[in-house]
PDB file of C-alpha atoms and ligand atoms in Angstrom:
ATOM      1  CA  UNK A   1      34.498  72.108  46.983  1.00 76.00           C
ATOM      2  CA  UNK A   2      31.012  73.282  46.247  1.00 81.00           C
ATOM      3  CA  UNK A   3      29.544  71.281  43.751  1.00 84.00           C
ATOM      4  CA  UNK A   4      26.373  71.287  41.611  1.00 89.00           C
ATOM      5  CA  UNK A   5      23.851  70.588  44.168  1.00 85.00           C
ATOM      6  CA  UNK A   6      25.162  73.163  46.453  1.00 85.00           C
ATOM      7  CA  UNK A   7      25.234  75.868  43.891  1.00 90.00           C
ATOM      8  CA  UNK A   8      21.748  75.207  43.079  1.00 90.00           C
ATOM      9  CA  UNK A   9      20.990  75.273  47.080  1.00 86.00           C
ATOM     10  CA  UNK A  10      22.754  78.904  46.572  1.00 89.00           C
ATOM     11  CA  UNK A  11      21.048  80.714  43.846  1.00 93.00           C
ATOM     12  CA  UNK A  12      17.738  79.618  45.647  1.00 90.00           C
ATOM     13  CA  UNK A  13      18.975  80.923  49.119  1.00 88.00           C
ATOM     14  CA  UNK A  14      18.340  84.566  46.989  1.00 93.00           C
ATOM     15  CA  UNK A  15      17.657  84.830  43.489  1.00 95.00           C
ATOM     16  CA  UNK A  16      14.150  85.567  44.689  1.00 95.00           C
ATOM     17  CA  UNK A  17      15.061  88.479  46.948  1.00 95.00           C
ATOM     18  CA  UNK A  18      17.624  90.048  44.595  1.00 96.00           C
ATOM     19  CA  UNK A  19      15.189  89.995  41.739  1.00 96.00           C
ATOM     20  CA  UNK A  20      15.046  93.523  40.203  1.00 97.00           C
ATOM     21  CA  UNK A  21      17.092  94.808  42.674  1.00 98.00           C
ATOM     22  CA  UNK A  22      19.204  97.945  41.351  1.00 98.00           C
ATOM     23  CA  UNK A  23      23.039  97.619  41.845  1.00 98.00           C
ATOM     24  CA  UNK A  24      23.946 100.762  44.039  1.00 98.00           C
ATOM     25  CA  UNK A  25      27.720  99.944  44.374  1.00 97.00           C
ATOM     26  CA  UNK A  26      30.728  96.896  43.324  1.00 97.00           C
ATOM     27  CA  UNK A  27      32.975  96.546  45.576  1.00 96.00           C
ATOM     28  CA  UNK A  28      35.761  94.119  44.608  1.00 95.00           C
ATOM     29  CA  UNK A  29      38.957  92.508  47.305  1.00 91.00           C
ATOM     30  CA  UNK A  30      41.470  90.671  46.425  1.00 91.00           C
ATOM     31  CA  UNK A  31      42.557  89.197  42.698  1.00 92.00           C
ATOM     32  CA  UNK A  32      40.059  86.318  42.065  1.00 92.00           C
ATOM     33  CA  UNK A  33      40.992  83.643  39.340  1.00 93.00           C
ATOM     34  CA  UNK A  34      39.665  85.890  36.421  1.00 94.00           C
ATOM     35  CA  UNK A  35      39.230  89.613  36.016  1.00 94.00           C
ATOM     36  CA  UNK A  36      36.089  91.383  35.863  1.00 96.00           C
ATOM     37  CA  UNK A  37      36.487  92.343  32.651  1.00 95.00           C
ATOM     38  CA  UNK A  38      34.821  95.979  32.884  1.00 95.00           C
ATOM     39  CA  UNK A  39      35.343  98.299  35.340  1.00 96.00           C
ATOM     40  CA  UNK A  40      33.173  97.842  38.340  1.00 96.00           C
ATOM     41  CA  UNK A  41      31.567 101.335  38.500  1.00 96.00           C
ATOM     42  CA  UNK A  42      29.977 100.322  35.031  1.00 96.00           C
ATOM     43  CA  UNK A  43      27.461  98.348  36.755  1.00 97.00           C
ATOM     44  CA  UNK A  44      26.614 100.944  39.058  1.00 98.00           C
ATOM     45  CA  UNK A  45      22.609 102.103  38.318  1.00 97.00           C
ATOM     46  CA  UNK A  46      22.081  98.475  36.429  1.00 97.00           C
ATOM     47  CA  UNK A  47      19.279  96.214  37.321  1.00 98.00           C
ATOM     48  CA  UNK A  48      20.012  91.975  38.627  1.00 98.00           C
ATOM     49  CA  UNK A  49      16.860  91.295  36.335  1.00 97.00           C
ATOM     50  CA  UNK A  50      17.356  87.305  37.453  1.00 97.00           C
ATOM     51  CA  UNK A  51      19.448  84.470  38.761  1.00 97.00           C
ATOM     52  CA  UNK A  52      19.991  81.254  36.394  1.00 97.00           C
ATOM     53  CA  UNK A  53      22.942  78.191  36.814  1.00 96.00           C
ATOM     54  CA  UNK A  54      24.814  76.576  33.976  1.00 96.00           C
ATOM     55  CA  UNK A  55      27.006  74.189  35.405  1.00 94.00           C
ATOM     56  CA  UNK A  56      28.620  75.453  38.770  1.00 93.00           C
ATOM     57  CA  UNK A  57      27.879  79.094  37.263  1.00 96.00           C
ATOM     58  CA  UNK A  58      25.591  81.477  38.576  1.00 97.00           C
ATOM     59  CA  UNK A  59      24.325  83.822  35.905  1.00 98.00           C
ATOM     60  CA  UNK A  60      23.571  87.326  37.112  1.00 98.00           C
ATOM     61  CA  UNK A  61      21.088  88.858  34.251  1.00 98.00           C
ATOM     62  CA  UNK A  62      21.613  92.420  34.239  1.00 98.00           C
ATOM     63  CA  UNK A  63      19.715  94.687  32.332  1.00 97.00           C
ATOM     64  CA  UNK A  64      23.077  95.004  30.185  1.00 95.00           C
ATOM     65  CA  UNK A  65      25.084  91.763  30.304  1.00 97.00           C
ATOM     66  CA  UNK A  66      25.668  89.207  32.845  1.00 98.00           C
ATOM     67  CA  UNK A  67      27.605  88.157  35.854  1.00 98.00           C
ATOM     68  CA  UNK A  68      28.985  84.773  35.775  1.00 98.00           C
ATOM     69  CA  UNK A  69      30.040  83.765  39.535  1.00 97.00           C
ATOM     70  CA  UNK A  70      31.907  80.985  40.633  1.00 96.00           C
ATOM     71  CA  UNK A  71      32.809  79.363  43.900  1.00 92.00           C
ATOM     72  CA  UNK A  72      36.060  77.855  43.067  1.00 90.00           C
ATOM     73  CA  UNK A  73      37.515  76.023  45.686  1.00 86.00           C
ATOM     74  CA  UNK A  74      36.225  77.429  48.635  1.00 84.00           C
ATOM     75  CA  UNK A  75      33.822  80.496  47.858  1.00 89.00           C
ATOM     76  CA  UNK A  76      30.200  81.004  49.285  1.00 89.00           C
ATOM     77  CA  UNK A  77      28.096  83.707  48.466  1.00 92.00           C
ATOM     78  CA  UNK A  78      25.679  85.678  51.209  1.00 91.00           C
ATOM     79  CA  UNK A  79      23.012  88.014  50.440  1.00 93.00           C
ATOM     80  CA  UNK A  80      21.899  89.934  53.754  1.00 93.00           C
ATOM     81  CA  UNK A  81      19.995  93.320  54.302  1.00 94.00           C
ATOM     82  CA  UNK A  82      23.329  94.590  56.007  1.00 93.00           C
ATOM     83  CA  UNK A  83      26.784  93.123  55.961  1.00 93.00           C
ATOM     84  CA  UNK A  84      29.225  93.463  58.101  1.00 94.00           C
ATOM     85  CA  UNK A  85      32.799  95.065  57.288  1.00 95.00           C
ATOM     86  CA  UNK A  86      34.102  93.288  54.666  1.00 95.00           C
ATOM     87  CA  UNK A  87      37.096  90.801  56.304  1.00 94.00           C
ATOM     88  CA  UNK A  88      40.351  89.584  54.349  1.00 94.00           C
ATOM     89  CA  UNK A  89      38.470  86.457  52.484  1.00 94.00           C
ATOM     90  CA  UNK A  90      35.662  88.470  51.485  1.00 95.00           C
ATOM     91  CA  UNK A  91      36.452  89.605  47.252  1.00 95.00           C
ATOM     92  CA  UNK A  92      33.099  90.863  45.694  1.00 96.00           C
ATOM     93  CA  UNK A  93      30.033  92.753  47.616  1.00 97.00           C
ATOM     94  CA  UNK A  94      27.820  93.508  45.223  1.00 97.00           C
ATOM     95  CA  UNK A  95      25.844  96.544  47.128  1.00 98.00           C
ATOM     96  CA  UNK A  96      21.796  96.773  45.860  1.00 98.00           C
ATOM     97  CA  UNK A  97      18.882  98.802  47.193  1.00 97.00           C
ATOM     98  CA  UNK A  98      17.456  95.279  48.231  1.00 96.00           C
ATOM     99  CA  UNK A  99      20.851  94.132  50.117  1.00 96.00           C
ATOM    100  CA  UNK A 100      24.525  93.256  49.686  1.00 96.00           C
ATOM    101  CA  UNK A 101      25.490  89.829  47.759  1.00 96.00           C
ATOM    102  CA  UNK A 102      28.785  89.278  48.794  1.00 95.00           C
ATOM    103  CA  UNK A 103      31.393  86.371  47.641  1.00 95.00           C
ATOM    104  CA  UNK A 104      33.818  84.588  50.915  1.00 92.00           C
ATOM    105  CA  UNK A 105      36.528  82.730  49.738  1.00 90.00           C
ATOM    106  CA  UNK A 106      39.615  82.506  51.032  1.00 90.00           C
ATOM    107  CA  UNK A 107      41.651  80.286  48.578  1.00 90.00           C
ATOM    108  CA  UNK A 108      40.813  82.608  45.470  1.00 92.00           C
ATOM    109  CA  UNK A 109      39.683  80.000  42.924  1.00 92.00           C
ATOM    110  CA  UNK A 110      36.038  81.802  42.203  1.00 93.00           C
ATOM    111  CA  UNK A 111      35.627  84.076  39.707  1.00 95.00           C
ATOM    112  CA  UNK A 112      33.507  86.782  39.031  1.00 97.00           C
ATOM    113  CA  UNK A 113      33.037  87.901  35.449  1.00 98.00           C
ATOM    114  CA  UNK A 114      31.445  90.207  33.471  1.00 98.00           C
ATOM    115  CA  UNK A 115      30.140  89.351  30.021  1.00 98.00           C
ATOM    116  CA  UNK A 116      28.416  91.475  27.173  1.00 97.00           C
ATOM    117  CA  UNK A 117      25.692  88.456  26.754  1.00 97.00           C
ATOM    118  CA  UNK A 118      25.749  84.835  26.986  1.00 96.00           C
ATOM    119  CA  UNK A 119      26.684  84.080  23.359  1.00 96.00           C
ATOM    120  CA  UNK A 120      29.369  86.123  24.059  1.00 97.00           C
ATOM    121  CA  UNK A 121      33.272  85.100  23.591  1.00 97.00           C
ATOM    122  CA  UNK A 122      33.706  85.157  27.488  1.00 96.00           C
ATOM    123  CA  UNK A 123      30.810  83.882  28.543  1.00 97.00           C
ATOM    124  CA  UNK A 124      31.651  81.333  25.673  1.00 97.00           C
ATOM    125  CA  UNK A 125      35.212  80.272  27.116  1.00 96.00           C
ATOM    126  CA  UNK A 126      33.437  79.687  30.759  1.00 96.00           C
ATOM    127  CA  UNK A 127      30.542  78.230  29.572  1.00 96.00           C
ATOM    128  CA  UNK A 128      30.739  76.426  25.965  1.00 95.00           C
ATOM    129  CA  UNK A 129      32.118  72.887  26.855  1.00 94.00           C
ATOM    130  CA  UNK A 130      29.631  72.440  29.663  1.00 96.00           C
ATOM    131  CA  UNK A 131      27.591  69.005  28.761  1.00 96.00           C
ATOM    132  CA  UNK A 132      23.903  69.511  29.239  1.00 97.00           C
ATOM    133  CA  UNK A 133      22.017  69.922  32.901  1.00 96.00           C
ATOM    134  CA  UNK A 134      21.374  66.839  35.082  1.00 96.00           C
ATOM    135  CA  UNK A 135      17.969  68.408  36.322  1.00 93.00           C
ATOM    136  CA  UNK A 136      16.382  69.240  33.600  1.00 87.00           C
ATOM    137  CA  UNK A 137      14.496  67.869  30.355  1.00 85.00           C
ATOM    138  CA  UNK A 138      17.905  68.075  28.573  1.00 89.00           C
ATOM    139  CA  UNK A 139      19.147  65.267  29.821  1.00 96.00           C
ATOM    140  CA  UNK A 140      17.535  62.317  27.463  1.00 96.00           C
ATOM    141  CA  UNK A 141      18.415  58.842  28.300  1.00 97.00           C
ATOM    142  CA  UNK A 142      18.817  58.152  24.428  1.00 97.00           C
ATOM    143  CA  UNK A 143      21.473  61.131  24.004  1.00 96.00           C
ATOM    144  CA  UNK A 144      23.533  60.063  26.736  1.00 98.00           C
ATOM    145  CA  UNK A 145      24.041  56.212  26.216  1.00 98.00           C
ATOM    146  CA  UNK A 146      25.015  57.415  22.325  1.00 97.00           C
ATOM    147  CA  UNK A 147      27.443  59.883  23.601  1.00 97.00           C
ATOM    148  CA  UNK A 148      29.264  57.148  26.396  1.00 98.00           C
ATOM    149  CA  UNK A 149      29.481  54.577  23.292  1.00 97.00           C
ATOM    150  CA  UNK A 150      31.989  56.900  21.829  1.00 97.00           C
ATOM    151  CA  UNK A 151      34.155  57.522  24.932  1.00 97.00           C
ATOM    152  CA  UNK A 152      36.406  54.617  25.922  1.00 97.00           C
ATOM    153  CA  UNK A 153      37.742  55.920  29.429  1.00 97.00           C
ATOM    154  CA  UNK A 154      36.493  54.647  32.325  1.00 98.00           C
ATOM    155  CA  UNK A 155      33.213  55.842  33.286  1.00 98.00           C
ATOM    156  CA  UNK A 156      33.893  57.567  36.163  1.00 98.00           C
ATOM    157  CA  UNK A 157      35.936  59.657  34.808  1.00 97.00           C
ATOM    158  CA  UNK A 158      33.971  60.247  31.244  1.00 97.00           C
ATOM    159  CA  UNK A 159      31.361  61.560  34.306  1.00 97.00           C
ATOM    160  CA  UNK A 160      33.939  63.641  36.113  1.00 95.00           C
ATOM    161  CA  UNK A 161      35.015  65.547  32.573  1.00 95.00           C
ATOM    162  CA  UNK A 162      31.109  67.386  32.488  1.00 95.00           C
ATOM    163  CA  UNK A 163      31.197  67.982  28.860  1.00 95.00           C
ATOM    164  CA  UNK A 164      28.400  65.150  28.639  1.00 97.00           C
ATOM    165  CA  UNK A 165      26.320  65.917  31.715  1.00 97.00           C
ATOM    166  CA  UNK A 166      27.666  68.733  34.340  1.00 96.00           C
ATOM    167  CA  UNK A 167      27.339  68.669  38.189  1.00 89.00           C
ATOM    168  CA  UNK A 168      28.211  64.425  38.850  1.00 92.00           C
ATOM    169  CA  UNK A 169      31.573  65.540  40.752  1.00 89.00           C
ATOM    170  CA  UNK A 170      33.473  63.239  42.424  1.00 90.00           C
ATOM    171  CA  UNK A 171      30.934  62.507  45.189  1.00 89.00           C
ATOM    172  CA  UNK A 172      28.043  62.300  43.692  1.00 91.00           C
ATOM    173  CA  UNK A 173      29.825  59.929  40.883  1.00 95.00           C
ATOM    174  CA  UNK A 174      31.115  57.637  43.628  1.00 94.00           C
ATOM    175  CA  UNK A 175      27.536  57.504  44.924  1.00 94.00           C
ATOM    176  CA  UNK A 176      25.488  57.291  41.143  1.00 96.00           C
ATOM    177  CA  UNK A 177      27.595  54.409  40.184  1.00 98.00           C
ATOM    178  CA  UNK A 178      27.122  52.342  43.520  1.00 98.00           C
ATOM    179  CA  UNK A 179      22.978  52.903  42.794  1.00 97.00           C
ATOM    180  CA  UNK A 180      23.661  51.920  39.560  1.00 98.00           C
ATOM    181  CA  UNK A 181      25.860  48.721  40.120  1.00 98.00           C
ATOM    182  CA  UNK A 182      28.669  49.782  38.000  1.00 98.00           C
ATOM    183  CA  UNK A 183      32.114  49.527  38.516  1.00 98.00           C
ATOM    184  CA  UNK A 184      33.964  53.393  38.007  1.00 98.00           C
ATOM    185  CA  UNK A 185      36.730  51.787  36.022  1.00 98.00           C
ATOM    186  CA  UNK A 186      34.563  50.490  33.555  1.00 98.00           C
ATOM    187  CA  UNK A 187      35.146  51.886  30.194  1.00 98.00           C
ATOM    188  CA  UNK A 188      32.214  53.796  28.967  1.00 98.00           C
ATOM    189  CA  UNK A 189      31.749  52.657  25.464  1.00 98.00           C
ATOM    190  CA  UNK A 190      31.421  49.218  26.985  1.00 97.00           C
ATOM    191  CA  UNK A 191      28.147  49.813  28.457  1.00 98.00           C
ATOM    192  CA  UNK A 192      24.873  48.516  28.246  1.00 98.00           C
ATOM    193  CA  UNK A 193      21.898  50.358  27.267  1.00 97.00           C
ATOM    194  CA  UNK A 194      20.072  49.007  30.776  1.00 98.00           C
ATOM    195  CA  UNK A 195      22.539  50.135  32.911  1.00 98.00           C
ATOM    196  CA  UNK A 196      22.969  53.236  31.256  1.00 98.00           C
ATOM    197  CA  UNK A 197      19.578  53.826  32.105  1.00 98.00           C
ATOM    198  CA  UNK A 198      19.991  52.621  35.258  1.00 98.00           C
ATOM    199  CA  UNK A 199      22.786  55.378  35.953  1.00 98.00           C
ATOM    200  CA  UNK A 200      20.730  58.229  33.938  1.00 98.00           C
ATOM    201  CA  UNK A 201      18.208  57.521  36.576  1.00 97.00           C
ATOM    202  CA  UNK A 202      20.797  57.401  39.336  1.00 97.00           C
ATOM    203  CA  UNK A 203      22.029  60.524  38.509  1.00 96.00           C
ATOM    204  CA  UNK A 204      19.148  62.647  38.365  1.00 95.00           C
ATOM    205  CA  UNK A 205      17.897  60.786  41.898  1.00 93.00           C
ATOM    206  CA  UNK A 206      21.758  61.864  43.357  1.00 90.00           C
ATOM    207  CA  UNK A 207      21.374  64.830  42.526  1.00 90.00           C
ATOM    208  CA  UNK A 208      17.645  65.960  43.111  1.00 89.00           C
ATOM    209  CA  UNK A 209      18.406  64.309  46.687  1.00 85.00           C
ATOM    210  CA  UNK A 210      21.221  66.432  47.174  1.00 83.00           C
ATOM    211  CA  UNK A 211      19.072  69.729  46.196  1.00 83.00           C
ATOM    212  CA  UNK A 212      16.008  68.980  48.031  1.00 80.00           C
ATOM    213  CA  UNK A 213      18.158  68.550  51.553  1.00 73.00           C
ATOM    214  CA  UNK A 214      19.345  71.521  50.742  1.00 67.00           C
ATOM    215  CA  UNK A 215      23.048  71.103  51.916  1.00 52.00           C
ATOM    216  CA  UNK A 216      21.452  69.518  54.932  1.00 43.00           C
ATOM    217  CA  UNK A 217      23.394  66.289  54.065  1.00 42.00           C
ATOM    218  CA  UNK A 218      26.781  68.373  53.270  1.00 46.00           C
ATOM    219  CA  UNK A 219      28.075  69.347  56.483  1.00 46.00           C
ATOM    220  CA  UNK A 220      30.831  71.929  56.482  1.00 49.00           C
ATOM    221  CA  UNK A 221      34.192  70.142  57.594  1.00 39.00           C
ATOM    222  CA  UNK A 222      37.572  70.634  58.005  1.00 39.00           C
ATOM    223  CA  UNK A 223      40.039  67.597  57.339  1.00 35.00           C
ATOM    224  CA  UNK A 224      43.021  66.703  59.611  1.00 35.00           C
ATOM    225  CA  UNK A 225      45.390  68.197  56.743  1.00 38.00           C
ATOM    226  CA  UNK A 226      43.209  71.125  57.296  1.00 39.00           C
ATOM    227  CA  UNK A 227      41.655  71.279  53.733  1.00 39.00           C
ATOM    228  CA  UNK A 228      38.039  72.546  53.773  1.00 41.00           C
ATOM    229  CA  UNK A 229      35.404  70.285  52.204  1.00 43.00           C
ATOM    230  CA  UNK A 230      32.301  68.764  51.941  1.00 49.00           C
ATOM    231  CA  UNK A 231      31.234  65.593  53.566  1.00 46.00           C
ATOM    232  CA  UNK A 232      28.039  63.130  52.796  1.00 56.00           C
ATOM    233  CA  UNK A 233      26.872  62.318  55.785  1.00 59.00           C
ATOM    234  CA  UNK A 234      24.644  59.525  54.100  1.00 75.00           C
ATOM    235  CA  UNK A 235      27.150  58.075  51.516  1.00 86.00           C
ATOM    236  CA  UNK A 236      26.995  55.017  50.410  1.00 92.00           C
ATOM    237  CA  UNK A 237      30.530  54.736  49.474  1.00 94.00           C
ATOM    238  CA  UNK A 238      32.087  57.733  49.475  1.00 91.00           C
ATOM    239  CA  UNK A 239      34.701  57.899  52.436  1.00 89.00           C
ATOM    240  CA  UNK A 240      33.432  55.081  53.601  1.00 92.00           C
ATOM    241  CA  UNK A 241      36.520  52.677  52.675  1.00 95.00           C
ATOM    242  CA  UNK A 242      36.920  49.826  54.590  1.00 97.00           C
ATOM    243  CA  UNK A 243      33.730  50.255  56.270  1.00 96.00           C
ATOM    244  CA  UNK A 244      30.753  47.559  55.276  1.00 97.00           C
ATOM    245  CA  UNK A 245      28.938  48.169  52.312  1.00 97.00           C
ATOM    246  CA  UNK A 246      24.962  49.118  53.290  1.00 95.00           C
ATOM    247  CA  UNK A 247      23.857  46.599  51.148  1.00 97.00           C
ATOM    248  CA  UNK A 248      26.115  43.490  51.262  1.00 98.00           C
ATOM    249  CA  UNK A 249      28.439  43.917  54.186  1.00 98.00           C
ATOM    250  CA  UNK A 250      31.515  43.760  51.648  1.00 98.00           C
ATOM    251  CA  UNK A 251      33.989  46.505  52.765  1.00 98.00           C
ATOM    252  CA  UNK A 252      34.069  49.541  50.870  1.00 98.00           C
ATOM    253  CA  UNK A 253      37.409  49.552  48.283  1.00 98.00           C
ATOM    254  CA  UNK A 254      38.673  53.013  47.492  1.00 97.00           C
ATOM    255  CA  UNK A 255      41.757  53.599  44.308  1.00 96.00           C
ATOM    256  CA  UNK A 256      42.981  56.487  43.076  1.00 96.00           C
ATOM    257  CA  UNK A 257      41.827  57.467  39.586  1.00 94.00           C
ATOM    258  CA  UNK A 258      43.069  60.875  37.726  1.00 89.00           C
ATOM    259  CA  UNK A 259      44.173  61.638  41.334  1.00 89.00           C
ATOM    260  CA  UNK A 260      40.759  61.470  42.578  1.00 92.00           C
ATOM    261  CA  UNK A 261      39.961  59.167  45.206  1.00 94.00           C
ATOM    262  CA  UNK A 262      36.881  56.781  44.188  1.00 96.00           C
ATOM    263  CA  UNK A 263      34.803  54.385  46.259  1.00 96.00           C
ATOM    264  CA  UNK A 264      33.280  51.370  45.079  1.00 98.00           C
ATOM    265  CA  UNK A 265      31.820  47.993  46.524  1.00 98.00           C
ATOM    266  CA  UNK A 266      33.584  44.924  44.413  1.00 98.00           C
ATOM    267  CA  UNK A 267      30.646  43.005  45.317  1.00 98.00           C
ATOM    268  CA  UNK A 268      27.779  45.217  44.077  1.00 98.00           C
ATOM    269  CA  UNK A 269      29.416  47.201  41.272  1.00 98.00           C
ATOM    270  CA  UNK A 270      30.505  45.040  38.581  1.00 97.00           C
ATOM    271  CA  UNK A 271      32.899  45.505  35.879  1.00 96.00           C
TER     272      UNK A 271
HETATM  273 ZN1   ZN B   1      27.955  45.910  48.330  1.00 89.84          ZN
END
C-alpha cells in the first residue's frame, strides 16, 4: 500500500510539469471509494494552479476548488505527454494541454474528490483528523511527547492511528521504533522524554530516507497469496522475522497487533 514517502515521491514525479496546466477534459472509469462530488465536465477550462500533500492526499489547487487524490490500496498516478488507451484498472485521466494525469488502480480503494476549498465540509471529513506532517517544522519534539503522555495504547499503534503525526505506517513504524530502541507494545503515556526524542528524530530520519531514495528502496512485489505490496529492501526489522538482528544477531520476533504484523528485536527494543 503506498504510504507517505511514496506519495511524496509522486507529487514530485509532476507537480512541476502540471503546474498551470489547463484541464482540457475528466475522464472518469470505474466507481472509486468516493464520488466526485461535481460533475466532471465542471472542471473542464479550470487551471491545476499547484500540487500540495496532507497526509497520503494529494491536493490538486484549481483555480476553483481542489482535487483531493488518493491511492488507496493499490492506485498510482502517471502523468505522460500521451497515454495510451485507457485499460480496465485505469479510473481517472485527467486530460491538460500539458499532458494526461491518470490514476491505475485495480482494487478501487483511491478516491478522487472534488472540494469547494480546503476548509470545506468534504475536504474537512478527508482531511480534519490528520495529526500534523512528519517533514515539516510542525512536528515539535515538545508537542509530541505531551500528546503520547495522554494516550495509553501501545505505541505502535498510537503511531499507526496518524491523528498525532501522519505517514509512520506500518513499515516505517516497525523500522522508527527499532532506531529508537523501543519496544511497539509499549504503552505510550509510559514514555520517557529521551526516547521520545529519540523516536521524533527516528521518524523524521525514516521518513526523509524513504523520500530521498525515491521509492528506490520500495520495490514493487507481489506476495505468494498474490497481494500487491511494498517491500524494504533495507529493513531493519520489517519482514525480517527470524532472521538476525543487524545489530545484535538476536533473531527478529514478529506478533500480531490490531491485525498488523510488527517486527521488533527483544534484545534492542526494550519495554
Ligand atoms: Zn538487536
Amino acid at each position: 500500500m503506498p504510504e507517505l514517502p511514496e506519495v511524496e515521491v509522486t507529487r514530485r514525479s509532476f507537480a512541476d510539469r502540471i503546474a498551470s496546466a489547463r484541464i482540457v477534459d475528466l475522464r472518469m472509469g470505474k466507481p472509486l471509494r468516493w464520488p466526485l462530488g461535481v460533475p466532471a465536465q465542471d472542471l473542464v477550462g479550470q487551471r491545476v494552479v499547484g500540487v500540495r500533500r496532507r497526509g497520503k492526499y494529494l491536493l490538486l489547487d484549481l483555480s476553483d476548488g481542489l482535487l483531493l487524490v488518493h491511492l488507496g490500496m493499490s492506485g498510482s498516478l502517471n502523468f505522460a505527454l500521451h497515454q495510451p488507451k485507457a485499460g480496465p484498472h485505469d479510473h481517472m485521466d485527467l486530460v491538460t494541454d500539458r499532458g494526461v494525469l491518470r490514476l491505475h488502480d485495480p482494487r478501487r480503494f483511491g478516491a478522487v474528490v472534488w472540494a469547494p476549498s480546503e476548509n470545506s465540509h468534504i475536504a474537512q471529513k478527508l482531511l480534519g483528523h490528520l495529526g500534523v506532517e512528519p517533514l515539516d517544522g510542525g512536528f515539535d519534539v515538545d508537542a509530541f511527547a505531551l500528546a503520547l503522555k495522554k494516550r495509553t495504547s501501545a505505541i505502535k499503534q498510537v503511531l499507526l492511528a496518524g491523528d498525532i503525526v501522519v505517514g509512520v505506517g506500518n513499515i516505517y513504524a516497525s523500522e522508527a521504533l527499532f532506531m529508537a530502541g523501543i519496544r511497539p507494545t509499549t504503552s505510550a503515556s509510559r514514555l520517557s522524554k529521551p526516547r521520545i526524542a529519540r523516536l521524533h528524530a527516528a521518524i523524521v530520519q525514516v521518513l526523509t530516507r524513504a523520500v530521498a531514495q525515491g521509492g528506490s528502496s520500495l520495490k514493487d512485489f507481489v506476495s505468494a497469496e498474490g497481494k500487491t505490496g511494498y517491500f524494504l529492501l533495507e529493513a531493519s526489522v520489517y519482514g525480517r522475522a527470524g532472521q538476525p538482528c543487524r545489530t545484535c544477531s538476536t533473531p527478529i520476533r514478529s506478533l500480531l497487533q490490531g491485525q498488523r504484523t510488527t517486527f521488533y528485536c527483544p534484545t534492542c527494543q526494550k519495554p
